[in-house]
Amino acid sequence: MRKPGNKIMRIRGWALAMIFIGMAVMYLGIFFRETPWAMMIFLVLGTLPIMLSFVIYFWVGMISTRTVTVQCPNCERHTKILGRVDYCQHCKEPLTLDQELEGEAFTTDYNVKHRREKKIEEIRNKENSKD
């Protein structure tokens, strides 16, 4: 199964998809050239996803400036991590910033605070039961 990419790259991928969806909707307006009001509706509806993608790209750019940059241990290239756990942008290696989660099964649930605390508590209980 293919590993998902870095969160920032996935968000950028959705923004790019929104641009193509908007262009496709605008292109459908060409089929309604004889009825100007229908063509205008398609053009306006196509503009909305393009504007939304602009907002998403701006938002991701602002988030990208605040992320933590780490060096991937697998490919030794620098990558930005959004949240506590993320994938490497280049080799898709699971990365974590939390020392307690190292060596554990990777899941993006670790980025949600209450789920992360629950998993850490389970790990501690498992370690205490072994001792």
XYZ file of N, CA and C in Angstrom:
393
model
N 0.837 -1.178 0.000
C 0.000 0.000 0.000
C 0.885 1.245 0.000
N 0.517 2.231 -0.753
C 1.284 3.463 -0.873
C 1.126 4.315 0.376
N 2.268 4.808 0.891
C 2.218 5.664 2.073
C 1.754 7.057 1.675
N 0.976 7.701 2.528
C 0.576 9.083 2.220
C 1.769 10.018 2.352
N 1.680 11.149 1.703
C 2.766 12.110 1.735
C 2.697 13.034 2.929
N 3.601 13.952 2.954
C 3.678 14.970 3.987
C 2.395 15.789 3.990
N 1.972 16.259 5.163
C 0.708 16.984 5.271
C 0.692 18.249 4.425
N 1.782 18.967 4.431
C 1.840 20.203 3.645
C 1.679 19.888 2.164
N 2.330 18.829 1.710
C 2.231 18.460 0.300
C 0.824 17.966 -0.056
N 0.160 17.280 0.881
C -1.210 16.830 0.615
C -2.165 18.007 0.497
N -1.986 19.005 1.365
C -2.853 20.182 1.293
C -2.622 20.923 -0.008
N -1.365 21.048 -0.413
C -1.056 21.701 -1.692
C -1.647 20.911 -2.858
N -1.648 19.591 -2.743
C -2.253 18.760 -3.788
C -3.747 19.007 -3.914
N -4.425 19.163 -2.773
C -5.861 19.470 -2.811
C -6.098 20.849 -3.430
N -5.227 21.802 -3.131
C -5.385 23.139 -3.707
C -5.206 23.084 -5.224
N -4.245 22.300 -5.682
C -4.041 22.160 -7.123
C -5.247 21.482 -7.775
N -5.808 20.486 -7.092
C -7.006 19.821 -7.613
C -8.169 20.802 -7.715
N -8.273 21.721 -6.744
C -9.338 22.728 -6.794
C -9.200 23.620 -8.022
N -7.976 23.939 -8.398
C -7.766 24.757 -9.604
C -8.275 24.018 -10.833
N -7.923 22.733 -10.948
C -8.366 21.968 -12.113
C -9.879 21.759 -12.116
N -10.466 21.566 -10.958
C -11.923 21.431 -10.879
C -12.588 22.723 -11.330
N -12.069 23.852 -10.863
C -12.619 25.142 -11.276
C -12.499 25.365 -12.772
N -11.348 24.985 -13.340
C -11.175 25.139 -14.790
C -12.140 24.248 -15.554
N -12.374 23.021 -15.048
C -13.297 22.111 -15.720
C -14.724 22.652 -15.674
N -15.106 23.207 -14.535
C -16.461 23.776 -14.430
C -16.597 24.968 -15.369
N -15.569 25.795 -15.445
C -15.615 26.938 -16.365
C -15.686 26.463 -17.818
N -14.972 25.397 -18.115
C -14.987 24.856 -19.470
C -16.370 24.339 -19.846
N -17.104 23.797 -18.872
C -18.467 23.342 -19.146
C -19.356 24.499 -19.594
N -19.018 25.719 -19.186
C -19.795 26.890 -19.601
C -19.758 27.130 -21.091
N -18.727 26.625 -21.757
C -18.630 26.809 -23.216
C -19.792 26.111 -23.927
N -20.270 25.036 -23.361
C -21.374 24.310 -23.989
C -22.691 25.083 -23.917
N -22.727 26.157 -23.138
C -23.938 26.962 -22.990
C -23.724 28.365 -23.561
N -23.014 28.463 -24.680
C -22.742 29.769 -25.290
C -24.012 30.483 -25.749
N -24.995 29.716 -26.131
C -26.221 30.327 -26.639
C -27.055 30.942 -25.520
N -26.891 30.467 -24.314
C -27.623 31.033 -23.174
C -26.611 31.708 -22.238
N -26.499 33.021 -22.353
C -25.466 33.740 -21.595
C -25.600 33.603 -20.083
N -26.815 33.519 -19.562
C -26.959 33.415 -18.112
C -26.414 32.084 -17.595
N -26.596 30.976 -18.352
C -26.070 29.672 -17.945
C -24.544 29.663 -18.026
N -24.024 30.295 -19.093
C -22.571 30.365 -19.231
C -21.962 31.168 -18.079
N -22.625 32.248 -17.704
C -22.131 33.076 -16.609
C -22.163 32.315 -15.274
N -23.185 31.498 -15.078
C -23.268 30.698 -13.848
C -22.090 29.735 -13.766
N -21.779 29.057 -14.889
C -20.647 28.134 -14.881
C -19.325 28.865 -14.667
N -19.195 30.036 -15.250
C -17.958 30.798 -15.057
C -17.799 31.231 -13.597
N -18.886 31.665 -12.988
C -18.814 32.073 -11.582
C -18.569 30.855 -10.688
N -19.278 29.751 -10.959
C -19.068 28.536 -10.167
C -17.649 27.983 -10.339
N -17.052 28.167 -11.486
C -15.670 27.739 -11.703
C -14.664 28.647 -11.021
N -15.027 29.901 -10.857
C -14.127 30.849 -10.200
C -14.035 30.581 -8.696
N -15.104 30.085 -8.109
C -15.115 29.840 -6.666
C -14.036 28.850 -6.210
N -13.896 27.663 -6.835
C -12.826 26.765 -6.392
C -11.431 27.331 -6.648
N -11.279 28.124 -7.699
C -9.981 28.732 -7.972
C -9.640 29.739 -6.882
N -10.616 30.528 -6.453
C -10.380 31.470 -5.360
C -10.126 30.720 -4.049
N -10.845 29.643 -3.825
C -10.622 28.838 -2.631
C -9.212 28.248 -2.637
N -8.735 27.822 -3.791
C -7.369 27.292 -3.860
C -6.348 28.390 -3.565
N -6.633 29.605 -3.984
C -5.745 30.728 -3.652
C -5.662 30.906 -2.137
N -6.797 30.842 -1.468
C -6.834 30.970 -0.008
C -6.071 29.814 0.644
N -6.254 28.598 0.124
C -5.566 27.435 0.680
C -4.059 27.565 0.495
N -3.609 27.973 -0.689
C -2.174 28.161 -0.924
C -1.601 29.220 0.018
N -2.320 30.303 0.230
C -1.864 31.347 1.142
C -1.777 30.803 2.567
N -2.807 30.067 2.995
C -2.850 29.490 4.330
C -1.697 28.507 4.539
N -1.447 27.641 3.558
C -0.360 26.677 3.668
C 0.990 27.389 3.704
N 1.113 28.459 2.964
C 2.350 29.236 3.009
C 2.590 29.824 4.383
N 1.542 30.308 5.008
C 1.686 30.859 6.352
C 2.011 29.756 7.363
N 1.383 28.604 7.221
C 1.675 27.479 8.107
C 3.104 26.998 7.896
N 3.534 26.965 6.655
C 4.855 26.460 6.315
C 5.974 27.278 6.961
N 5.725 28.547 7.216
C 6.766 29.370 7.844
C 6.929 29.046 9.320
N 5.913 28.432 9.946
C 5.958 28.131 11.376
C 6.278 26.673 11.680
N 6.510 25.854 10.680
C 6.752 24.434 10.926
C 8.181 24.195 11.383
N 8.396 23.020 11.933
C 9.715 22.605 12.385
C 10.402 21.866 11.237
N 11.637 22.250 10.944
C 12.410 21.581 9.907
C 13.365 20.597 10.569
N 13.301 19.338 10.152
C 14.171 18.301 10.693
C 14.883 17.591 9.556
N 15.927 16.851 9.916
C 16.634 16.056 8.932
C 16.137 14.626 9.023
N 15.729 14.076 7.903
C 15.209 12.714 7.864
C 16.362 11.733 8.101
N 16.204 10.763 8.996
C 17.276 9.794 9.224
C 17.455 8.809 8.074
N 16.445 8.659 7.244
C 16.511 7.704 6.151
C 17.224 8.287 4.927
N 16.743 9.427 4.433
C 17.321 10.017 3.215
C 18.266 11.183 3.521
N 18.336 11.592 4.775
C 19.206 12.666 5.249
C 18.957 14.005 4.551
N 17.718 14.230 4.125
C 17.328 15.521 3.546
C 16.443 16.238 4.560
N 16.417 17.546 4.469
C 15.611 18.337 5.393
C 14.155 18.328 4.944
N 13.262 18.207 5.910
C 11.832 18.175 5.642
C 11.099 18.931 6.743
N 9.932 19.444 6.420
C 9.122 20.183 7.380
C 8.073 19.256 7.970
N 7.957 19.303 9.299
C 6.977 18.472 9.995
C 5.864 19.367 10.509
N 4.638 19.014 10.183
C 3.471 19.742 10.651
C 2.770 18.854 11.676
N 2.790 19.239 12.931
C 2.226 18.435 13.996
C 3.304 17.644 14.714
N 2.905 16.654 15.491
C 3.857 15.818 16.235
C 4.462 14.723 15.364
N 3.653 14.170 14.478
C 4.122 13.113 13.574
C 3.760 13.493 12.155
N 4.626 13.112 11.240
C 4.397 13.411 9.822
C 5.310 12.510 9.009
N 5.136 12.531 7.712
C 5.990 11.773 6.812
C 7.043 12.686 6.209
N 8.166 12.105 5.824
C 9.202 12.857 5.114
C 8.650 13.254 3.743
N 8.949 14.466 3.305
C 8.456 14.937 2.013
C 9.103 14.181 0.855
N 10.278 13.620 1.073
C 11.046 13.032 -0.018
C 10.923 11.514 -0.088
N 11.096 10.834 1.069
C 11.110 9.365 1.047
C 9.913 8.743 1.765
N 9.018 9.562 2.310
C 7.797 9.115 2.987
C 8.077 8.312 4.259
N 9.227 8.524 4.876
C 9.578 7.888 6.145
C 8.757 8.523 7.271
N 8.136 7.726 8.147
C 7.415 8.306 9.286
C 8.392 9.001 10.239
N 8.074 10.229 10.618
C 8.914 11.011 11.519
C 8.079 11.476 12.699
N 8.719 11.629 13.853
C 8.036 12.125 15.035
C 8.932 13.088 15.791
N 8.304 14.031 16.476
C 9.030 14.961 17.324
C 8.936 14.557 18.792
N 8.057 13.637 19.107
C 7.802 13.223 20.484
C 8.667 12.001 20.811
N 9.528 12.130 21.806
C 10.437 11.039 22.181
C 9.677 9.802 22.655
N 8.525 9.996 23.276
C 7.758 8.865 23.796
C 7.107 8.039 22.699
N 6.982 8.602 21.495
C 6.327 7.888 20.397
C 7.316 7.186 19.474
N 8.611 7.362 19.697
C 9.608 6.725 18.832
C 9.538 5.218 18.983
N 9.576 4.531 17.863
C 9.523 3.075 17.867
C 8.125 2.502 17.914
N 7.134 3.327 18.079
C 5.746 2.858 18.123
C 5.168 2.805 16.712
N 4.070 2.088 16.561
C 3.385 2.021 15.270
C 2.928 3.427 14.881
N 3.191 3.810 13.639
C 2.910 5.167 13.188
C 1.434 5.326 12.871
N 0.854 6.388 13.406
C -0.518 6.763 13.082
C -0.640 8.277 13.210
N -1.451 8.870 12.353
C -1.620 10.321 12.408
C -2.512 10.738 13.569
N -3.047 9.773 14.311
C -3.826 10.096 15.509
C -2.972 10.795 16.558
N -1.658 10.634 16.470
C -0.762 11.275 17.434
C -0.792 12.794 17.324
N -1.307 13.343 16.241
C -1.376 14.788 16.090
C -2.534 15.405 16.856
N -3.509 14.613 17.239
C -4.648 15.083 18.020
C -4.304 14.888 19.495
N -4.382 15.950 20.265
C -3.869 15.949 21.637
C -4.464 14.845 22.502
N -5.788 14.711 22.548
C -6.390 13.716 23.436
C -6.087 12.287 22.974
N -5.978 12.076 21.667
C -5.622 10.738 21.183
C -4.158 10.422 21.479
N -3.280 11.425 21.318
C -1.862 11.242 21.605
C -1.662 10.912 23.081
N -2.341 11.658 23.963
C -2.211 11.396 25.400
C -2.732 10.009 25.762
N -3.791 9.576 25.095
C -4.326 8.235 25.344
C -3.317 7.168 24.919
N -2.700 7.346 23.748
C -1.709 6.382 23.262
C -0.490 6.350 24.164
N -0.027 7.527 24.604
C 1.134 7.588 25.499
C 0.814 6.902 26.822
N -0.394 7.094 27.317
C -0.813 6.435 28.551
C -0.842 4.920 28.370
N -1.315 4.450 27.210
C -1.319 3.011 26.927
C 0.108 2.469 26.875
N 1.015 3.231 26.274
C 2.417 2.807 26.191
C 3.016 2.712 27.586
N 2.763 3.698 28.428
C 3.281 3.683 29.804
C 2.702 2.517 30.596
N 1.402 2.253 30.445
C 0.786 1.129 31.151
C 1.372 -0.201 30.695
N 1.649 -0.302 29.388
C 2.243 -1.518 28.844
C 3.641 -1.730 29.411
N 4.423 -0.634 29.519
C 5.769 -0.726 30.078
C 5.733 -1.066 31.564
N 4.775 -0.476 32.288
C 4.655 -0.757 33.718
C 4.219 -2.204 33.977
N 3.384 -2.754 33.112
C 2.921 -4.136 33.305
C 4.047 -5.130 33.013
N 4.991 -4.756 32.132
C 6.123 -5.634 31.842
C 7.107 -5.671 33.008
N 7.213 -4.571 33.738
C 8.186 -4.499 34.842
C 7.751 -5.219 36.059
